[in-house]
GROMACS .gro file of C-alpha atoms in nm:
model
  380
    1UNK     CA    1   1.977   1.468   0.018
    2UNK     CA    2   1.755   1.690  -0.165
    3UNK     CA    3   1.389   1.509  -0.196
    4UNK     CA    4   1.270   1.456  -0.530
    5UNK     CA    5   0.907   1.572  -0.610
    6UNK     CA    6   0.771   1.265  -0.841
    7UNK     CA    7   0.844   1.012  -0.528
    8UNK     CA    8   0.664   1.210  -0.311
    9UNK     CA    9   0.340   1.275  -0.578
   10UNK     CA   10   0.348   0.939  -0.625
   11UNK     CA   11   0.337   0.820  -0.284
   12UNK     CA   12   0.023   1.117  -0.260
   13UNK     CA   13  -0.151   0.940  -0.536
   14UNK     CA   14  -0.077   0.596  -0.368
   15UNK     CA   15  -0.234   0.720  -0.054
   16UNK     CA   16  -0.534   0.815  -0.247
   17UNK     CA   17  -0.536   0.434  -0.409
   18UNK     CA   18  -0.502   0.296  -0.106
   19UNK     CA   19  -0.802   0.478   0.089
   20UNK     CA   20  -1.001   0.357  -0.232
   21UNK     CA   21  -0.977   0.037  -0.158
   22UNK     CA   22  -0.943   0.035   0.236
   23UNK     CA   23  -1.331   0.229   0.260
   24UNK     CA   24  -1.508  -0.135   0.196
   25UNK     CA   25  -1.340  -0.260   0.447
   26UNK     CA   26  -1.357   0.044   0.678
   27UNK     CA   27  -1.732   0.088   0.638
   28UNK     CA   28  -1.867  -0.266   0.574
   29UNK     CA   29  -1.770  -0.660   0.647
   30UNK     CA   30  -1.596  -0.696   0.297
   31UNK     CA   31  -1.356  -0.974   0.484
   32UNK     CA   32  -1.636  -1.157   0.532
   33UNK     CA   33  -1.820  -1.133   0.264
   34UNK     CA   34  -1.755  -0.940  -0.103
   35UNK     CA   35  -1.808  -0.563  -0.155
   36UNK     CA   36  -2.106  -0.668  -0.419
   37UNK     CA   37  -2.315  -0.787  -0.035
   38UNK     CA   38  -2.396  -0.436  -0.041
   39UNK     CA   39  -2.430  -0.325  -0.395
   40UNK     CA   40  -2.794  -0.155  -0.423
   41UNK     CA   41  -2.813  -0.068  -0.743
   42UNK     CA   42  -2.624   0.018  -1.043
   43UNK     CA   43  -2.409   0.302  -0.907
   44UNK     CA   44  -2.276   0.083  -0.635
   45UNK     CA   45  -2.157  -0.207  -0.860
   46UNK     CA   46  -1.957   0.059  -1.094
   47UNK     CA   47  -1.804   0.157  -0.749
   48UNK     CA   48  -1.720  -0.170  -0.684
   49UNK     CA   49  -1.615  -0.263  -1.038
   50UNK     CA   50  -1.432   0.039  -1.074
   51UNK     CA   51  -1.248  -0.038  -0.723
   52UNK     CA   52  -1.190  -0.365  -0.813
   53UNK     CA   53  -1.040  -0.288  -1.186
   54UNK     CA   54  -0.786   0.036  -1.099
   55UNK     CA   55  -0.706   0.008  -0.730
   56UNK     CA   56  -0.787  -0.302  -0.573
   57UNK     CA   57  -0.406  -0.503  -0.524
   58UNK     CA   58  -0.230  -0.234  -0.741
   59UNK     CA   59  -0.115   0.002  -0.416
   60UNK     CA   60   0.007  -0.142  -0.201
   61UNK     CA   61   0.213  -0.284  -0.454
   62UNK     CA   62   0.332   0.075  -0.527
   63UNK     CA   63   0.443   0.191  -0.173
   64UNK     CA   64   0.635  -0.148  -0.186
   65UNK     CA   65   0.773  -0.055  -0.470
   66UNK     CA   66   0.875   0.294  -0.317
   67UNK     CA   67   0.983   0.102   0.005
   68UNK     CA   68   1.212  -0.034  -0.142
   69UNK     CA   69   1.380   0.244  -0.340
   70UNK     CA   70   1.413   0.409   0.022
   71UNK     CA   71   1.571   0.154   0.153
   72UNK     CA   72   1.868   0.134  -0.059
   73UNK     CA   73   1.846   0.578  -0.119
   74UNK     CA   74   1.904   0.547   0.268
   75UNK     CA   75   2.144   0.309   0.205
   76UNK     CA   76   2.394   0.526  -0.038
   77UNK     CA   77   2.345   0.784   0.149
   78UNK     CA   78   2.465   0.552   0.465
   79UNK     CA   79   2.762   0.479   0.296
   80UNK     CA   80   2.831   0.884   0.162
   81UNK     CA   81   2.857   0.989   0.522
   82UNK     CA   82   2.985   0.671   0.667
   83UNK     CA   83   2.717   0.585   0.928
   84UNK     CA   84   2.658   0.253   0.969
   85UNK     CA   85   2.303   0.140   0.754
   86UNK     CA   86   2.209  -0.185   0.957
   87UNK     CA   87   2.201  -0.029   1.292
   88UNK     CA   88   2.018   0.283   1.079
   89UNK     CA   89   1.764   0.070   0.920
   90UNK     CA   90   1.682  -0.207   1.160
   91UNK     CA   91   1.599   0.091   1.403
   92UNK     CA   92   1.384   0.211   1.078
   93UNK     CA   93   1.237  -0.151   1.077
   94UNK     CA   94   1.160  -0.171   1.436
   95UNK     CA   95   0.957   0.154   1.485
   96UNK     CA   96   0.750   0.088   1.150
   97UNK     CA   97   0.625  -0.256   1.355
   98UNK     CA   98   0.565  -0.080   1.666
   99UNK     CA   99   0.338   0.200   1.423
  100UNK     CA  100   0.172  -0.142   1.354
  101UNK     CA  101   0.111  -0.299   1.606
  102UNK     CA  102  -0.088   0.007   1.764
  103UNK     CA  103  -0.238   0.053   1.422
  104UNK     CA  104  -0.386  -0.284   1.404
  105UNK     CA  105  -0.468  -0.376   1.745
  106UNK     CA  106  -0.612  -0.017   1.891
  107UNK     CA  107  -0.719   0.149   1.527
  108UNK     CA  108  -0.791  -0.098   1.214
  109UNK     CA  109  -0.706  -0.480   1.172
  110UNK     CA  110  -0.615  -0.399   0.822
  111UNK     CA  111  -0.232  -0.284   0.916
  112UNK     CA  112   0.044  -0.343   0.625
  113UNK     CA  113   0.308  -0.142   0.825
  114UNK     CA  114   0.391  -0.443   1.037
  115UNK     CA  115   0.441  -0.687   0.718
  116UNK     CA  116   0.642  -0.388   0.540
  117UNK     CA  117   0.881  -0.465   0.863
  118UNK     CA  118   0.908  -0.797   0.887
  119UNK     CA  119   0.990  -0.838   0.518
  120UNK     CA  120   1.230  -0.546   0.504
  121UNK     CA  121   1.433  -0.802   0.736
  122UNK     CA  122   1.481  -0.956   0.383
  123UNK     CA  123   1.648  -0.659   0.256
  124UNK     CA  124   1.968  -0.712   0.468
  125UNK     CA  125   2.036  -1.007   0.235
  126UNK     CA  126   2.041  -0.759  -0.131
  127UNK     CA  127   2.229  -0.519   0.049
  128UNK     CA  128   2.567  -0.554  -0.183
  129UNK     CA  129   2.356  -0.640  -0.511
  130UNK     CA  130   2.402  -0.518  -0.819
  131UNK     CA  131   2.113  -0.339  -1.033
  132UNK     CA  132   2.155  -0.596  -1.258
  133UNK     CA  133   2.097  -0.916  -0.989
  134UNK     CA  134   1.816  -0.720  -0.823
  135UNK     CA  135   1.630  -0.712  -1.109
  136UNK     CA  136   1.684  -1.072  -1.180
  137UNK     CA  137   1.570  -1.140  -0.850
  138UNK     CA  138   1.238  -0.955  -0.834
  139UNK     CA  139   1.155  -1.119  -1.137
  140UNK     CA  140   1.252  -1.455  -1.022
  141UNK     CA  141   1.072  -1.454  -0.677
  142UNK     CA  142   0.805  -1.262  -0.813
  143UNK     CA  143   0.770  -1.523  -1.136
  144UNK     CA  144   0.840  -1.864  -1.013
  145UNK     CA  145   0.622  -1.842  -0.674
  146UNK     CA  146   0.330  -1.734  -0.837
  147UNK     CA  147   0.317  -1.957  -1.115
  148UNK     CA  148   0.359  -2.230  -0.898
  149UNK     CA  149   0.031  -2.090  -0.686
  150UNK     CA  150  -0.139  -2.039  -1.016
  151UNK     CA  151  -0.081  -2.375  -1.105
  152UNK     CA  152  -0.144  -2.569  -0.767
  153UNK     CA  153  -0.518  -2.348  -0.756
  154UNK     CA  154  -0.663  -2.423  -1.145
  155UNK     CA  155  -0.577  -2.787  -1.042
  156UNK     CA  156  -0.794  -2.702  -0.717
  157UNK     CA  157  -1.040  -2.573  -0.869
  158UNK     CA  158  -1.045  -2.809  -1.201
  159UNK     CA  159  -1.091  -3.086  -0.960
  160UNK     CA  160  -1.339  -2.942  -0.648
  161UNK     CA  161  -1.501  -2.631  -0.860
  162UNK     CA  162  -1.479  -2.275  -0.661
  163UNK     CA  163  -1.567  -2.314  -0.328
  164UNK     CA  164  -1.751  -2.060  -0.104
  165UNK     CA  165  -1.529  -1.854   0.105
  166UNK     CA  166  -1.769  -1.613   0.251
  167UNK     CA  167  -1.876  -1.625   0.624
  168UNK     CA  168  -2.213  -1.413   0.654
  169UNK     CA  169  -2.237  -1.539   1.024
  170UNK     CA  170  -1.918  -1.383   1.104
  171UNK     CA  171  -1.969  -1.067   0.891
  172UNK     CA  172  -2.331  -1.016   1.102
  173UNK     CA  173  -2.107  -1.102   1.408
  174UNK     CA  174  -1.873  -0.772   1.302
  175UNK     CA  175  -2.149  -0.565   1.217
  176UNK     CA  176  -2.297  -0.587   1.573
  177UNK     CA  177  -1.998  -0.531   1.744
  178UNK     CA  178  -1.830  -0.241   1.516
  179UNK     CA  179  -2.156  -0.080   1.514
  180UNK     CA  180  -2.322  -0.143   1.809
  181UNK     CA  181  -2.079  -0.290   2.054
  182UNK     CA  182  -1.883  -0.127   2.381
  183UNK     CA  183  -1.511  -0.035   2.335
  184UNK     CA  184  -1.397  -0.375   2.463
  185UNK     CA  185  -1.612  -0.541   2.204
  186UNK     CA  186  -1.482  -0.351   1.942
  187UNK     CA  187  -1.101  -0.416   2.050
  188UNK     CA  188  -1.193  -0.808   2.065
  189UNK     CA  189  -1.330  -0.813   1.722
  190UNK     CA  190  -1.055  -0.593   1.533
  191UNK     CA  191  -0.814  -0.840   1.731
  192UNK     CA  192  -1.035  -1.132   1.566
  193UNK     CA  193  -1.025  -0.983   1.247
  194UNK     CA  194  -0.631  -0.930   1.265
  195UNK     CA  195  -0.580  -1.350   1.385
  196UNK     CA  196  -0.832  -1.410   1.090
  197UNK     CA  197  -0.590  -1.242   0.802
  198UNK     CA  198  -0.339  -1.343   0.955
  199UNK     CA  199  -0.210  -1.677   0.971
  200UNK     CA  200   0.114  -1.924   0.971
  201UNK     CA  201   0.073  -1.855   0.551
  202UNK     CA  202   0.108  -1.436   0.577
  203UNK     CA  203   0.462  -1.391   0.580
  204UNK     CA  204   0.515  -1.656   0.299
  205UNK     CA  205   0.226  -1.461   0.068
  206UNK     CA  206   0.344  -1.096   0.185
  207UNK     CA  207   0.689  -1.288   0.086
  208UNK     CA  208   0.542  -1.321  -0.269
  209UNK     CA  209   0.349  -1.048  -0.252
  210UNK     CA  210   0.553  -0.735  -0.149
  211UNK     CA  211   0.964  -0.905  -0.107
  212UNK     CA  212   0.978  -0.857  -0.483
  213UNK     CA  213   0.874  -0.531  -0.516
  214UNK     CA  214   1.091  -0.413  -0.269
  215UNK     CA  215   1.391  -0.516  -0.484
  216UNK     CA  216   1.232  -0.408  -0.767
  217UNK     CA  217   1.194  -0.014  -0.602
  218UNK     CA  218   1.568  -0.093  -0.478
  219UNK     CA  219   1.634  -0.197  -0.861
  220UNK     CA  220   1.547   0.168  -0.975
  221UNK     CA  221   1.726   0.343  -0.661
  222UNK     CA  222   2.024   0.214  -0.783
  223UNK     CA  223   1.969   0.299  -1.167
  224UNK     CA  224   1.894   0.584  -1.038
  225UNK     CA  225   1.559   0.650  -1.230
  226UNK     CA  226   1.443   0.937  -1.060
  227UNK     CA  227   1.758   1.108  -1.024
  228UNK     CA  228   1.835   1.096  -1.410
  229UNK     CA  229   1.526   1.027  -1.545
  230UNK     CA  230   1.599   1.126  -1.889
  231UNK     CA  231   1.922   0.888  -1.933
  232UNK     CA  232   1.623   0.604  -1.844
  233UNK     CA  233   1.347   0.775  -2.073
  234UNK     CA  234   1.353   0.489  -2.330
  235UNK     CA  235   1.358   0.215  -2.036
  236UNK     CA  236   1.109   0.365  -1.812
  237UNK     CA  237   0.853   0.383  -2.174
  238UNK     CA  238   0.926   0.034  -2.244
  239UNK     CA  239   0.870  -0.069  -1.854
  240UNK     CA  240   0.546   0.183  -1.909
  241UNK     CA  241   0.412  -0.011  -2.226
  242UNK     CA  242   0.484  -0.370  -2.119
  243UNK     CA  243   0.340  -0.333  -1.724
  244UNK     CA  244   0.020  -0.153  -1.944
  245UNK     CA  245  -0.021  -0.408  -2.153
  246UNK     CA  246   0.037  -0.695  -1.822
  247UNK     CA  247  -0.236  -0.508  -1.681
  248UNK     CA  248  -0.482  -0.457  -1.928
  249UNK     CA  249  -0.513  -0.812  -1.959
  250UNK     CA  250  -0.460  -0.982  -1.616
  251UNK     CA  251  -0.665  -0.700  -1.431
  252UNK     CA  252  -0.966  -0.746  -1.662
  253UNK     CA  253  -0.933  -1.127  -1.702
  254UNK     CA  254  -1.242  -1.208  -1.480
  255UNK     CA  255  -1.444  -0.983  -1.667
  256UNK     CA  256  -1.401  -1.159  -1.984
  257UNK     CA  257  -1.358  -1.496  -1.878
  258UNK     CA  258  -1.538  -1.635  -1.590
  259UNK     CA  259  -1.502  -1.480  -1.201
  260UNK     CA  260  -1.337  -1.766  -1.029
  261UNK     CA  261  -1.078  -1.840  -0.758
  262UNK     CA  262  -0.784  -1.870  -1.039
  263UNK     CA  263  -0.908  -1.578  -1.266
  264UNK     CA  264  -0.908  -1.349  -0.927
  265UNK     CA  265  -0.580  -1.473  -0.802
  266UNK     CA  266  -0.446  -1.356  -1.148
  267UNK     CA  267  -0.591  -1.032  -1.157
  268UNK     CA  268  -0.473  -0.969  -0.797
  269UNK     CA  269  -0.117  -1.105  -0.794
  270UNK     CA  270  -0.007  -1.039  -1.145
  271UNK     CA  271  -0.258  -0.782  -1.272
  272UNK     CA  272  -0.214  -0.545  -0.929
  273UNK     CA  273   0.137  -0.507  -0.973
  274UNK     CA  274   0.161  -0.461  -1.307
  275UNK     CA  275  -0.075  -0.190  -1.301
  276UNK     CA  276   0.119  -0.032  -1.006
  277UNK     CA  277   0.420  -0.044  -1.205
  278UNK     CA  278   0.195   0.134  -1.483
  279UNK     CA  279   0.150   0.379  -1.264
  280UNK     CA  280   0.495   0.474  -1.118
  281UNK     CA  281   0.644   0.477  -1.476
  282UNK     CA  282   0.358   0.701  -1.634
  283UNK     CA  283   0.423   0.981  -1.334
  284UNK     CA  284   0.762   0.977  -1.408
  285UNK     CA  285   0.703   1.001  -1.813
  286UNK     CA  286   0.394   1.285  -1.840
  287UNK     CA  287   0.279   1.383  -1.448
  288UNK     CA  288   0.615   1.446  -1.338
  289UNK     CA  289   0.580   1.830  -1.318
  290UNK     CA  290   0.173   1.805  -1.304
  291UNK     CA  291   0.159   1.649  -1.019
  292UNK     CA  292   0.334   1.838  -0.738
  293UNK     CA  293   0.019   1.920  -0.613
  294UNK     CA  294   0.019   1.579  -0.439
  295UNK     CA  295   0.374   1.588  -0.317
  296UNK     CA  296   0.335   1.720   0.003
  297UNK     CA  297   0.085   1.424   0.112
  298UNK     CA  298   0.336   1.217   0.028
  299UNK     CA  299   0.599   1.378   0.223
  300UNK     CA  300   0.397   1.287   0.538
  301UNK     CA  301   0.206   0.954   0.388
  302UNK     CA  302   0.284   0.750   0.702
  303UNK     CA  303   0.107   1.038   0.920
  304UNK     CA  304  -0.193   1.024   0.621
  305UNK     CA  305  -0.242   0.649   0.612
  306UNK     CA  306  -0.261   0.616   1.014
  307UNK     CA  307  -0.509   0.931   0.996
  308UNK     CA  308  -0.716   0.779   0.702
  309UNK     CA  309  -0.772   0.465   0.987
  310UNK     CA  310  -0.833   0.720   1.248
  311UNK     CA  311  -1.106   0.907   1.054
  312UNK     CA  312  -1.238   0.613   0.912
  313UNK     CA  313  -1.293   0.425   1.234
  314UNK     CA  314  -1.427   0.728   1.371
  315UNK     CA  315  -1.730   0.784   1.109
  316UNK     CA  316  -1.774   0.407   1.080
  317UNK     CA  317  -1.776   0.210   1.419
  318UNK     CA  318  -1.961   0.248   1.763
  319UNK     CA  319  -1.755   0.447   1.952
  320UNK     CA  320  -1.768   0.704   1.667
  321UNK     CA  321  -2.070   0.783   1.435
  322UNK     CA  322  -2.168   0.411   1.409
  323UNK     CA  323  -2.201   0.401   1.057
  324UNK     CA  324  -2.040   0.050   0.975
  325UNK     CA  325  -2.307  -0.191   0.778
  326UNK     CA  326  -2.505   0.076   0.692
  327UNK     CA  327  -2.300   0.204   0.356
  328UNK     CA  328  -2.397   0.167   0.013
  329UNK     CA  329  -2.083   0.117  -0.170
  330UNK     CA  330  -2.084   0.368  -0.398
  331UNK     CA  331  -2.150   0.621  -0.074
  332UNK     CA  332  -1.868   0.458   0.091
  333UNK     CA  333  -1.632   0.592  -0.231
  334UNK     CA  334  -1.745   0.940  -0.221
  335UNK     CA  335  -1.653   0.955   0.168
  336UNK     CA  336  -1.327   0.821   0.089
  337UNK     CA  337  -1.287   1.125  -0.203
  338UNK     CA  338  -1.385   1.380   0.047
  339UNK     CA  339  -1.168   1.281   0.275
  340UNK     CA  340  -0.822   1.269   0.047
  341UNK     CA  341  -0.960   1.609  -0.069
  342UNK     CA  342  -0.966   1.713   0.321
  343UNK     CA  343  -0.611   1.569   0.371
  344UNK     CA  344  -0.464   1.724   0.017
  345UNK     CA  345  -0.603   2.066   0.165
  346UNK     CA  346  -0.426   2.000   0.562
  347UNK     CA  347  -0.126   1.845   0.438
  348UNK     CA  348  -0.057   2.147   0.197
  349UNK     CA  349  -0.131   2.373   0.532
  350UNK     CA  350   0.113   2.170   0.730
  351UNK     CA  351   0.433   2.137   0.494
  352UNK     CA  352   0.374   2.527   0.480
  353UNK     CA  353   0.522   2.537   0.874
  354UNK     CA  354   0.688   2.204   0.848
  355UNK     CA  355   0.968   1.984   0.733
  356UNK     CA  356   0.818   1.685   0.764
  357UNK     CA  357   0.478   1.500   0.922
  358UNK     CA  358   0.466   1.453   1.306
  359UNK     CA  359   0.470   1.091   1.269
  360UNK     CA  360   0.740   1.082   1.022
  361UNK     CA  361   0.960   1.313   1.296
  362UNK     CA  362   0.932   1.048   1.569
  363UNK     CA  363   0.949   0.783   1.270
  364UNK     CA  364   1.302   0.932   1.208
  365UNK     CA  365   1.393   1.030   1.591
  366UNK     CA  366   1.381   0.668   1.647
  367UNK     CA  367   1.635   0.589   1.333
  368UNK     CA  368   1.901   0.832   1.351
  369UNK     CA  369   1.864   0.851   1.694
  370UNK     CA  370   1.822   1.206   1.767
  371UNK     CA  371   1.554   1.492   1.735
  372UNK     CA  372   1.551   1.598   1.354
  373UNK     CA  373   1.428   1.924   1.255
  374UNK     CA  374   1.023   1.986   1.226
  375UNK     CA  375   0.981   2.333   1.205
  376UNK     CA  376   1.074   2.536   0.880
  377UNK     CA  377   1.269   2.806   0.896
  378UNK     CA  378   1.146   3.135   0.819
  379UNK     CA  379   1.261   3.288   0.519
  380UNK     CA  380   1.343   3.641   0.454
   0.00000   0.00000   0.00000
């Protein structure tokens, strides 16, 4: 099947989001202790604010929502040349956790690829759905959960006040060891850092959190949004205004109301997605044809996300240039620029030679089974 442009810009542009937000926590404590620890002056807080408002929880929402529309394009295309999509996809599944596990335990704690995995097992279940029910369905898990959480926290919080989740011991505690400690030290930690987001509560909030928006992605495979986008014009516009307006409010609701645990929550879990969903539908509309320029980061994204970690960890902890803890915010963005800018510039040089990024070839050896082409072929 012939790839189509706007996923793969938007993917580019989700890679970009993501880095945004991942550079905190690459460069500083931030699970410790908020990105503000570090503010200096009035250039960092805009790079926190600005962080906070357009990127923070609104990406990884968007690869979910492209996960999903993968999924079920792999799965038509399963069914067109009669190969059998469980086998294909739980093979898919498997290596994505095994890219995880050595992601999070030997290069950053902050891994999603093993959660994309294990909730992709959820997928099986949608597999004979109609457009119509899996729409109805990422609504309803996506609705119902998390006003339920909403609910159960202002009562929390109306009763006990916010309460102070921050851990400075532990954040000095990562700053000595990312910065100053051995290898071994630094493998303990990002393994204590892991157990520490991690808990018997993950899989139920990446449940709530990313389950959804892999049905809604599998929603629009099967529409077929991207394939006929202007039979969906006047859908994808109303889906554009609506997750706008969602966002506008909900992502800014802190801001003009008070910063607490509920307002924060909101902006996160209803304000990120919305605002992801902003984004997906306004490519489509008006960037569809400006945007190729970011396509071909895309069509490697799982190669540029594991490099982002690799680069990161590199400039930022001990065994590299050591720079973790000592980052001004607003420092730690324009790294995080330069660095996209860097990959834009290689990832254009590789798809010149390429089909497809080196991880993504062993990422679909392991699915189909056999070795698919990498090199282009030269044209005459």
């Amino acid at each position: 099947m012939e790839r189509i442009g706007v996923v793969d810009a938007i993917r580019g542009f989700a890679l970009l989001g993501i880095l945004l937000v991942n550079i905190f926590d690459f460069s500083a404590p931030v699970l410790y202790v908020e990105p503000e620890h570090f503010a200096k002056g009035m250039l960092d807080r805009w790079a926190v604010m600005f962080v906070d408002l357009f990127a923070q929880a609104s990406f990884y929402p968007l690869f979910s929502t492209l996960f999903g529309w993968g999924a079920f394009i792999m799965l038509e295309r399963a069914k067109r040349k009669g190969q059998p999509f469980q086998r294909i996809f739980s093979r898919r599944l498997a290596a994505l956790f095994l890219f995880g596990c050595i992601h999070a335990f030997f290069i950053w704690h902050g891994d999603i690829l093993m959660s994309y995995a294990m909730v992709g097992l959820f997928l099986f279940l949608f597999v004979r759905t109609s457009a119509a029910w899996l729409l109805r369905w990422s609504l309803l898990l996506f609705f119902v959960p998390n006003g339920i959480l909403i609910v159960l926290l202002f009562l929390a919080w109306a009763s006990e006040g916010d309460v102070d989740l921050s851990e400075p011991a532990l954040a000095e505690e990562a700053i000595r060891h990312y910065r100053d400690g051995t290898w071994m030290e630094v493998l303990i930690q990002r393994w204590h850092d892991w157990l520490y987001m991690n808990n018997a509560w993950t899989l139920v909030f990446f449940l709530v959190a990313i389950l959804p928006l892999f049905l809604f992605g599998a929603y629009i495979a099967k529409q077929q949004w991207f394939q006929r986008l202007d039979e969906h014009r006047l859908t994808i516009q109303k889906w554009c205004l609506f997750s706008f307006l969602f966002a506008l409010i909900f992502k800014s609701l802190p801001y003009w109301t008070e910063k607490n645990v509920v307002t924060q929550y909101i902006q996160d879990m209803i304000g990120g997605p919305a605002l992801s969903i902003f984004y997906l539908t306004a490519f489509s509309l008006f960037l569809r044809k400006r945007s190729s320029w970011l396509a071909p980061v895309g069509k490697m994204a799982l190669t540029n996300y594991l490099l982002q970690s690799i680069i990161c960890t590199t400039l930022f902890y001990s065994y590299g240039f050591g720079l973790y803890g000592n980052v001004r915010p607003f420092v730690a963005l324009l790294i995080a620029i330069i660095i996209y800018v860097v990959q834009v510039i290689y990832s254009h040089w590789w798809m010149r030679s390429f089909e497809i990024g080196p991880i993504e070839w062993i990422w679909r050896a392991i699915t189909y089974g056999e070795k698919p082409r990498l090199r282009r072929e030269k044209t005459t």
